[in-house]
mmCIF file of C-alpha atoms in Angstrom:
data_model
loop_
_atom_site.group_PDB
_atom_site.id
_atom_site.type_symbol
_atom_site.label_atom_id
_atom_site.label_comp_id
_atom_site.label_asym_id
_atom_site.label_seq_id
_atom_site.Cartn_x
_atom_site.Cartn_y
_atom_site.Cartn_z
ATOM 1 C CA UNK L 180 -24.293 9.769 27.845
ATOM 2 C CA UNK L 181 -25.686 6.390 28.803
ATOM 3 C CA UNK L 182 -28.127 5.691 31.626
ATOM 4 C CA UNK L 183 -28.947 2.899 34.002
ATOM 5 C CA UNK L 184 -32.038 2.034 36.018
ATOM 6 C CA UNK L 185 -31.909 2.284 39.806
ATOM 7 C CA UNK L 186 -35.332 1.262 41.081
ATOM 8 C CA UNK L 187 -37.808 3.478 39.269
ATOM 9 C CA UNK L 188 -35.263 6.240 38.615
ATOM 10 C CA UNK L 189 -33.024 6.574 35.572
ATOM 11 C CA UNK L 190 -29.552 7.743 36.538
ATOM 12 C CA UNK L 191 -27.328 9.059 33.735
ATOM 13 C CA UNK L 192 -23.893 7.491 33.346
ATOM 14 C CA UNK L 193 -21.034 9.798 32.468
ATOM 15 C CA UNK L 194 -19.123 9.168 29.275
ATOM 16 C CA UNK L 195 -15.360 9.164 29.701
ATOM 17 C CA UNK L 196 -13.796 9.643 26.229
ATOM 18 C CA UNK L 197 -10.738 7.594 25.349
ATOM 19 C CA UNK L 198 -9.490 9.983 22.657
ATOM 20 C CA UNK L 199 -9.522 13.678 21.825
ATOM 21 C CA UNK L 200 -8.863 13.114 18.137
ATOM 22 C CA UNK L 201 -5.420 14.692 18.340
ATOM 23 C CA UNK L 202 -2.254 12.922 17.130
ATOM 24 C CA UNK L 203 0.009 11.291 19.720
ATOM 25 C CA UNK L 204 2.998 13.492 18.880
ATOM 26 C CA UNK L 205 3.714 16.274 16.423
ATOM 27 C CA UNK L 206 6.966 14.781 15.111
ATOM 28 C CA UNK L 207 8.561 11.375 14.673
ATOM 29 C CA UNK L 208 11.404 12.033 17.131
ATOM 30 C CA UNK L 209 9.072 12.656 20.067
ATOM 31 C CA UNK L 210 6.806 9.807 19.026
ATOM 32 C CA UNK L 211 9.724 7.367 19.071
ATOM 33 C CA UNK L 212 11.013 8.760 22.383
ATOM 34 C CA UNK L 213 7.621 8.096 23.936
ATOM 35 C CA UNK L 214 7.295 4.561 22.553
ATOM 36 C CA UNK L 215 10.836 3.556 23.494
ATOM 37 C CA UNK L 216 10.507 5.040 26.986
ATOM 38 C CA UNK L 217 7.312 3.043 27.614
ATOM 39 C CA UNK L 218 9.012 -0.074 26.315
ATOM 40 C CA UNK L 219 12.158 0.341 28.429
ATOM 41 C CA UNK L 220 10.241 0.999 31.651
ATOM 42 C CA UNK L 221 7.904 -1.945 31.064
ATOM 43 C CA UNK L 222 10.899 -4.178 30.349
ATOM 44 C CA UNK L 223 12.649 -3.010 33.532
ATOM 45 C CA UNK L 224 9.622 -3.845 35.683
ATOM 46 C CA UNK L 225 9.133 -7.184 33.927
ATOM 47 C CA UNK L 226 12.738 -8.236 34.547
ATOM 48 C CA UNK L 227 12.593 -7.141 38.193
ATOM 49 C CA UNK L 228 9.178 -8.723 38.795
ATOM 50 C CA UNK L 229 7.609 -5.397 39.790
ATOM 51 C CA UNK L 230 3.876 -4.881 39.209
ATOM 52 C CA UNK L 231 3.351 -1.506 37.549
ATOM 53 C CA UNK L 232 1.320 -0.140 34.671
ATOM 54 C CA UNK L 233 3.377 1.735 32.079
ATOM 55 C CA UNK L 234 1.670 3.702 29.348
ATOM 56 C CA UNK L 235 1.116 7.178 28.032
ATOM 57 C CA UNK L 236 -0.979 9.348 25.745
ATOM 58 C CA UNK L 237 -4.231 8.004 27.165
ATOM 59 C CA UNK L 238 -6.684 9.927 29.295
ATOM 60 C CA UNK L 239 -6.226 9.680 33.046
ATOM 61 C CA UNK L 240 -9.390 10.415 35.067
ATOM 62 C CA UNK L 241 -8.562 11.015 38.739
ATOM 63 C CA UNK L 242 -12.070 11.858 40.013
ATOM 64 C CA UNK L 243 -15.164 9.738 39.467
ATOM 65 C CA UNK L 244 -18.041 11.796 38.156
ATOM 66 C CA UNK L 245 -15.802 14.526 36.718
ATOM 67 C CA UNK L 246 -15.265 13.517 33.103
ATOM 68 C CA UNK L 247 -13.891 16.987 32.385
ATOM 69 C CA UNK L 248 -11.031 16.531 34.876
ATOM 70 C CA UNK L 249 -8.518 14.600 32.816
ATOM 71 C CA UNK L 250 -5.050 14.655 31.353
ATOM 72 C CA UNK L 251 -3.017 12.534 28.942
ATOM 73 C CA UNK L 252 0.646 12.602 29.990
ATOM 74 C CA UNK L 253 3.140 11.319 27.454
ATOM 75 C CA UNK L 254 4.509 8.816 29.981
ATOM 76 C CA UNK L 255 2.880 7.445 33.108
ATOM 77 C CA UNK L 256 3.762 4.783 35.627
ATOM 78 C CA UNK L 257 1.166 3.536 38.096
ATOM 79 C CA UNK L 258 2.719 1.207 40.692
ATOM 80 C CA UNK L 259 0.703 -1.827 41.850
ATOM 81 C CA UNK L 260 -1.463 -1.724 38.713
ATOM 82 C CA UNK L 261 -1.543 -4.609 36.242
ATOM 83 C CA UNK L 262 0.134 -4.134 32.872
ATOM 84 C CA UNK L 263 -2.739 -4.668 30.444
ATOM 85 C CA UNK L 264 -4.440 -2.691 27.651
ATOM 86 C CA UNK L 265 -6.830 0.043 28.752
ATOM 87 C CA UNK L 266 -8.951 2.590 26.895
ATOM 88 C CA UNK L 267 -8.375 5.093 29.712
ATOM 89 C CA UNK L 268 -7.055 5.047 33.270
ATOM 90 C CA UNK L 269 -9.704 5.698 35.929
ATOM 91 C CA UNK L 270 -8.396 6.013 39.469
ATOM 92 C CA UNK L 271 -11.516 4.601 41.126
ATOM 93 C CA UNK L 272 -11.120 1.347 39.165
ATOM 94 C CA UNK L 273 -7.434 0.832 39.980
ATOM 95 C CA UNK L 274 -5.353 -0.164 43.023
ATOM 96 C CA UNK L 275 -2.826 2.590 42.292
ATOM 97 C CA UNK L 276 -2.426 6.002 40.693
ATOM 98 C CA UNK L 277 -0.077 7.691 38.225
ATOM 99 C CA UNK L 278 2.747 8.474 40.630
ATOM 100 C CA UNK L 279 5.340 9.066 37.902
ATOM 101 C CA UNK L 280 4.550 11.066 34.743
ATOM 102 C CA UNK L 281 6.611 12.619 31.998
ATOM 103 C CA UNK L 282 6.182 15.025 29.108
ATOM 104 C CA UNK L 283 8.108 15.452 25.868
ATOM 105 C CA UNK L 284 7.473 19.075 24.947
ATOM 106 C CA UNK L 285 6.413 20.079 21.466
ATOM 107 C CA UNK L 286 8.704 21.968 19.113
ATOM 108 C CA UNK L 287 5.810 22.797 16.789
ATOM 109 C CA UNK L 288 3.808 24.355 19.631
ATOM 110 C CA UNK L 289 6.919 26.164 20.908
ATOM 111 C CA UNK L 290 6.419 24.697 24.390
ATOM 112 C CA UNK L 291 8.953 25.634 27.038
ATOM 113 C CA UNK L 292 9.411 24.373 30.592
ATOM 114 C CA UNK L 293 8.909 27.824 32.131
ATOM 115 C CA UNK L 294 5.894 28.777 29.999
ATOM 116 C CA UNK L 295 2.601 29.289 31.907
ATOM 117 C CA UNK L 296 0.899 26.507 29.956
ATOM 118 C CA UNK L 297 3.505 23.901 30.894
ATOM 119 C CA UNK L 298 3.661 25.077 34.504
ATOM 120 C CA UNK L 299 -0.132 24.730 34.702
ATOM 121 C CA UNK L 300 0.166 21.222 33.269
ATOM 122 C CA UNK L 301 2.783 20.302 35.859
ATOM 123 C CA UNK L 302 0.573 21.719 38.613
ATOM 124 C CA UNK L 303 -2.332 19.580 37.335
ATOM 125 C CA UNK L 304 -0.113 16.504 37.540
ATOM 126 C CA UNK L 305 0.716 17.377 41.150
ATOM 127 C CA UNK L 306 -2.687 18.466 42.456
ATOM 128 C CA UNK L 307 -5.115 16.346 40.436
ATOM 129 C CA UNK L 308 -3.155 13.252 39.449
ATOM 130 C CA UNK L 309 -1.152 13.188 42.664
ATOM 131 C CA UNK L 310 2.094 12.589 40.767
ATOM 132 C CA UNK L 311 5.068 12.288 43.112
ATOM 133 C CA UNK L 312 7.611 12.691 40.330
ATOM 134 C CA UNK L 313 7.404 14.496 36.991
ATOM 135 C CA UNK L 314 9.978 14.712 34.223
ATOM 136 C CA UNK L 315 9.974 17.320 31.480
ATOM 137 C CA UNK L 316 12.007 16.697 28.319
ATOM 138 C CA UNK L 317 12.389 19.924 26.355
ATOM 139 C CA UNK L 318 13.863 19.560 22.839
ATOM 140 C CA UNK L 319 15.565 22.737 21.679
ATOM 141 C CA UNK L 320 14.931 22.081 17.992
ATOM 142 C CA UNK L 321 13.530 19.527 15.562
ATOM 143 C CA UNK L 322 16.927 18.044 14.606
ATOM 144 C CA UNK L 323 18.368 15.813 17.310
ATOM 145 C CA UNK L 324 21.613 17.789 17.089
ATOM 146 C CA UNK L 325 19.802 20.822 18.529
ATOM 147 C CA UNK L 326 19.978 19.276 22.007
ATOM 148 C CA UNK L 327 17.498 19.355 24.874
ATOM 149 C CA UNK L 328 16.890 20.374 28.471
ATOM 150 C CA UNK L 329 15.679 17.921 31.115
ATOM 151 C CA UNK L 330 14.012 18.391 34.494
ATOM 152 C CA UNK L 331 13.098 15.783 37.090
ATOM 153 C CA UNK L 332 10.729 17.169 39.723
ATOM 154 C CA UNK L 333 9.819 15.470 43.005
ATOM 155 C CA UNK L 334 7.295 16.287 45.701
ATOM 156 C CA UNK L 335 8.897 17.538 48.884
ATOM 157 C CA UNK L 336 7.587 17.537 52.433
ATOM 158 C CA UNK L 337 5.769 20.795 51.618
ATOM 159 C CA UNK L 338 3.777 18.985 48.910
ATOM 160 C CA UNK L 339 5.355 21.057 46.129
ATOM 161 C CA UNK L 340 7.491 19.813 43.266
ATOM 162 C CA UNK L 341 11.183 20.604 43.384
ATOM 163 C CA UNK L 342 14.021 20.079 40.907
ATOM 164 C CA UNK L 343 16.057 16.933 41.516
ATOM 165 C CA UNK L 344 19.722 17.293 40.497
ATOM 166 C CA UNK L 345 21.439 14.445 38.661
ATOM 167 C CA UNK L 346 24.162 12.421 40.281
ATOM 168 C CA UNK L 347 27.801 12.945 39.424
ATOM 169 C CA UNK L 348 27.480 10.378 36.623
ATOM 170 C CA UNK L 349 24.556 12.244 35.050
ATOM 171 C CA UNK L 350 21.887 9.754 36.182
ATOM 172 C CA UNK L 351 18.770 10.854 38.089
ATOM 173 C CA UNK L 352 17.540 8.656 40.938
ATOM 174 C CA UNK L 353 13.767 8.067 40.828
ATOM 175 C CA UNK L 354 12.203 7.162 44.163
ATOM 176 C CA UNK L 355 8.925 6.139 42.539
ATOM 177 C CA UNK L 356 10.538 3.800 40.021
ATOM 178 C CA UNK L 357 13.381 2.642 42.272
ATOM 179 C CA UNK L 358 15.444 3.049 39.117
ATOM 180 C CA UNK L 359 17.852 5.573 37.677
ATOM 181 C CA UNK L 360 16.970 7.485 34.533
ATOM 182 C CA UNK L 361 18.979 9.589 32.144
ATOM 183 C CA UNK L 362 17.759 11.572 29.131
ATOM 184 C CA UNK L 363 19.264 10.836 25.722
ATOM 185 C CA UNK L 364 18.588 11.976 22.170
ATOM 186 C CA UNK L 365 16.709 8.786 21.320
ATOM 187 C CA UNK L 366 14.817 8.021 24.560
ATOM 188 C CA UNK L 367 14.968 8.037 28.354
ATOM 189 C CA UNK L 368 17.665 5.600 29.450
ATOM 190 C CA UNK L 369 16.882 3.416 32.475
ATOM 191 C CA UNK L 370 19.150 1.321 34.689
ATOM 192 C CA UNK L 371 19.136 -0.650 37.930
ATOM 193 C CA UNK L 372 21.037 1.424 40.528
ATOM 194 C CA UNK L 373 22.073 -1.701 42.440
ATOM 195 C CA UNK L 374 23.674 -3.553 39.537
ATOM 196 C CA UNK L 375 24.216 -0.826 36.965
ATOM 197 C CA UNK L 376 22.348 -2.935 34.406
ATOM 198 C CA UNK L 377 20.858 -0.752 31.700
ATOM 199 C CA UNK L 378 17.583 -1.871 30.159
ATOM 200 C CA UNK L 379 16.970 -1.752 26.445
ATOM 201 C CA UNK L 380 13.715 -1.317 24.537
ATOM 202 C CA UNK L 381 11.661 -4.470 24.118
ATOM 203 C CA UNK L 382 11.363 -4.554 20.328
ATOM 204 C CA UNK L 383 8.172 -6.576 20.451
ATOM 205 C CA UNK L 384 6.536 -4.120 22.829
ATOM 206 C CA UNK L 385 7.882 -1.152 20.866
ATOM 207 C CA UNK L 386 6.385 -2.600 17.689
ATOM 208 C CA UNK L 387 3.080 -3.171 19.482
ATOM 209 C CA UNK L 388 3.077 0.387 20.810
ATOM 210 C CA UNK L 389 3.885 1.735 17.343
ATOM 211 C CA UNK L 390 1.017 -0.327 15.926
ATOM 212 C CA UNK L 391 -1.282 0.958 18.679
ATOM 213 C CA UNK L 392 -0.224 4.514 17.907
ATOM 214 C CA UNK L 393 -1.026 4.004 14.232
ATOM 215 C CA UNK L 394 -4.400 2.502 15.126
ATOM 216 C CA UNK L 395 -5.091 5.450 17.447
ATOM 217 C CA UNK L 396 -4.261 7.850 14.627
ATOM 218 C CA UNK L 397 -6.599 5.979 12.274
ATOM 219 C CA UNK L 398 -9.315 5.931 14.927
ATOM 220 C CA UNK L 399 -8.854 9.663 15.512
ATOM 221 C CA UNK L 400 -9.212 10.245 11.762
ATOM 222 C CA UNK L 401 -12.342 8.081 11.708
ATOM 223 C CA UNK L 402 -13.820 9.903 14.704
ATOM 224 C CA UNK L 403 -13.047 13.229 13.042
ATOM 225 C CA UNK L 404 -14.744 12.002 9.847
ATOM 226 C CA UNK L 405 -17.800 10.836 11.807
ATOM 227 C CA UNK L 406 -17.916 14.165 13.615
ATOM 228 C CA UNK L 407 -17.775 15.999 10.273
ATOM 229 C CA UNK L 408 -20.560 13.766 8.905
ATOM 230 C CA UNK L 409 -22.671 14.356 12.003
ATOM 231 C CA UNK L 410 -22.087 18.093 11.777
ATOM 232 C CA UNK L 411 -23.027 18.049 8.082
ATOM 233 C CA UNK L 412 -26.197 16.054 8.825
ATOM 234 C CA UNK L 413 -27.067 18.424 11.652
ATOM 235 C CA UNK L 414 -26.549 21.421 9.354
ATOM 236 C CA UNK L 415 -28.729 19.805 6.689
ATOM 237 C CA UNK L 416 -31.441 19.017 9.254
ATOM 238 C CA UNK L 417 -31.295 22.580 10.536
ATOM 239 C CA UNK L 418 -31.568 23.931 6.994
ATOM 240 C CA UNK L 419 -34.586 21.675 6.327
ATOM 241 C CA UNK L 420 -36.169 22.809 9.575
ATOM 242 C CA UNK L 421 -35.612 26.434 8.617
ATOM 243 C CA UNK L 422 -37.155 25.819 5.184
ATOM 244 C CA UNK L 423 -40.121 24.024 6.769
ATOM 245 C CA UNK L 424 -40.585 26.870 9.240
ATOM 246 C CA UNK L 425 -40.383 29.439 6.449
ATOM 247 C CA UNK L 426 -42.915 27.461 4.360
ATOM 248 C CA UNK L 427 -45.258 27.164 7.351
ATOM 249 C CA UNK L 428 -44.963 30.864 8.105
ATOM 250 C CA UNK L 429 -45.638 31.662 4.447
ATOM 251 C CA UNK L 430 -48.716 29.405 4.415
ATOM 252 C CA UNK L 431 -50.024 30.963 7.620
ATOM 253 C CA UNK L 432 -49.447 34.430 6.174
ATOM 254 C CA UNK L 433 -51.396 33.485 3.032
ATOM 255 C CA UNK L 434 -54.271 32.047 5.070
ATOM 256 C CA UNK L 435 -54.370 35.196 7.196
ATOM 257 C CA UNK L 436 -54.322 37.403 4.091
ATOM 258 C CA UNK L 437 -57.133 35.320 2.546
ATOM 259 C CA UNK L 438 -59.239 35.582 5.713
ATOM 260 C CA UNK L 439 -58.682 39.321 5.797
ATOM 261 C CA UNK L 440 -59.704 39.603 2.112
ATOM 262 C CA UNK L 441 -62.853 37.529 2.736
ATOM 263 C CA UNK L 442 -63.742 39.746 5.716
ATOM 264 C CA UNK L 443 -63.228 42.861 3.598
ATOM 265 C CA UNK L 444 -65.497 41.508 0.858
ATOM 266 C CA UNK L 445 -68.145 40.608 3.444
ATOM 267 C CA UNK L 446 -68.155 44.153 4.693
ATOM 268 C CA UNK L 447 -68.769 45.320 1.103
ATOM 269 C CA UNK L 448 -71.539 42.757 0.708
ATOM 270 C CA UNK L 449 -69.762 40.863 -2.060
ATOM 271 C CA UNK L 450 -69.652 37.720 0.023
ATOM 272 C CA UNK L 451 -72.801 36.614 1.877
ATOM 273 C CA UNK L 452 -72.571 35.902 5.621
ATOM 274 C CA UNK L 453 -73.306 32.350 6.654
#
């Protein structure tokens, strides 16, 4: 935690971590789905001239001063926010919020749409992040051939999230994005509802996102290594402190025993009083 001077007082500044040391995804399929979805959405907004920040797997902090209130959705879109690199997304520093978020559930963790953990996550998106739309992509198995389930949820007039059915063609209309989306094995497909134009991944951006993901993984490994080193140094310092305390206690015990022996000898007259 840093601090800053305000007059004669020192006010601590909260630290907002940019990583939790965990990998971006637990399998290559989900990792590629995330990267390609970011790339397609960013490309769609670029072509249409819409200002929106597209990202994912970075901490979103909705409340200033509450560094513990955070989430890292797999996909997020914040309308009216500039598309530029960020370490984290802090609402009080931005002109917009994460109105559209998405999650690719984990096969390894056996995540399911109706599990309490995922429902709590969705509720956090609604109540804390203020997400107006949430999609949940639920793979049914590690191989692509296993299939998937897909849910698009939208806030209703009651403030709660409700399932949005797809159109007759299988496309879901997103009010936040002003685009249509459709889940596929490889990624989330995106098209312009007015023209029917389907956007493809921007290879350059996809490569950049893949590189960023690799750098994040390396940074997470480095942070984990530093944490292990710090823990080892702390353990060594604690052990030294315990040894020093034990040595001090032993020395004090010896001094006390010597004083007691001297007093005993004085009482016998073997040691003259000063």
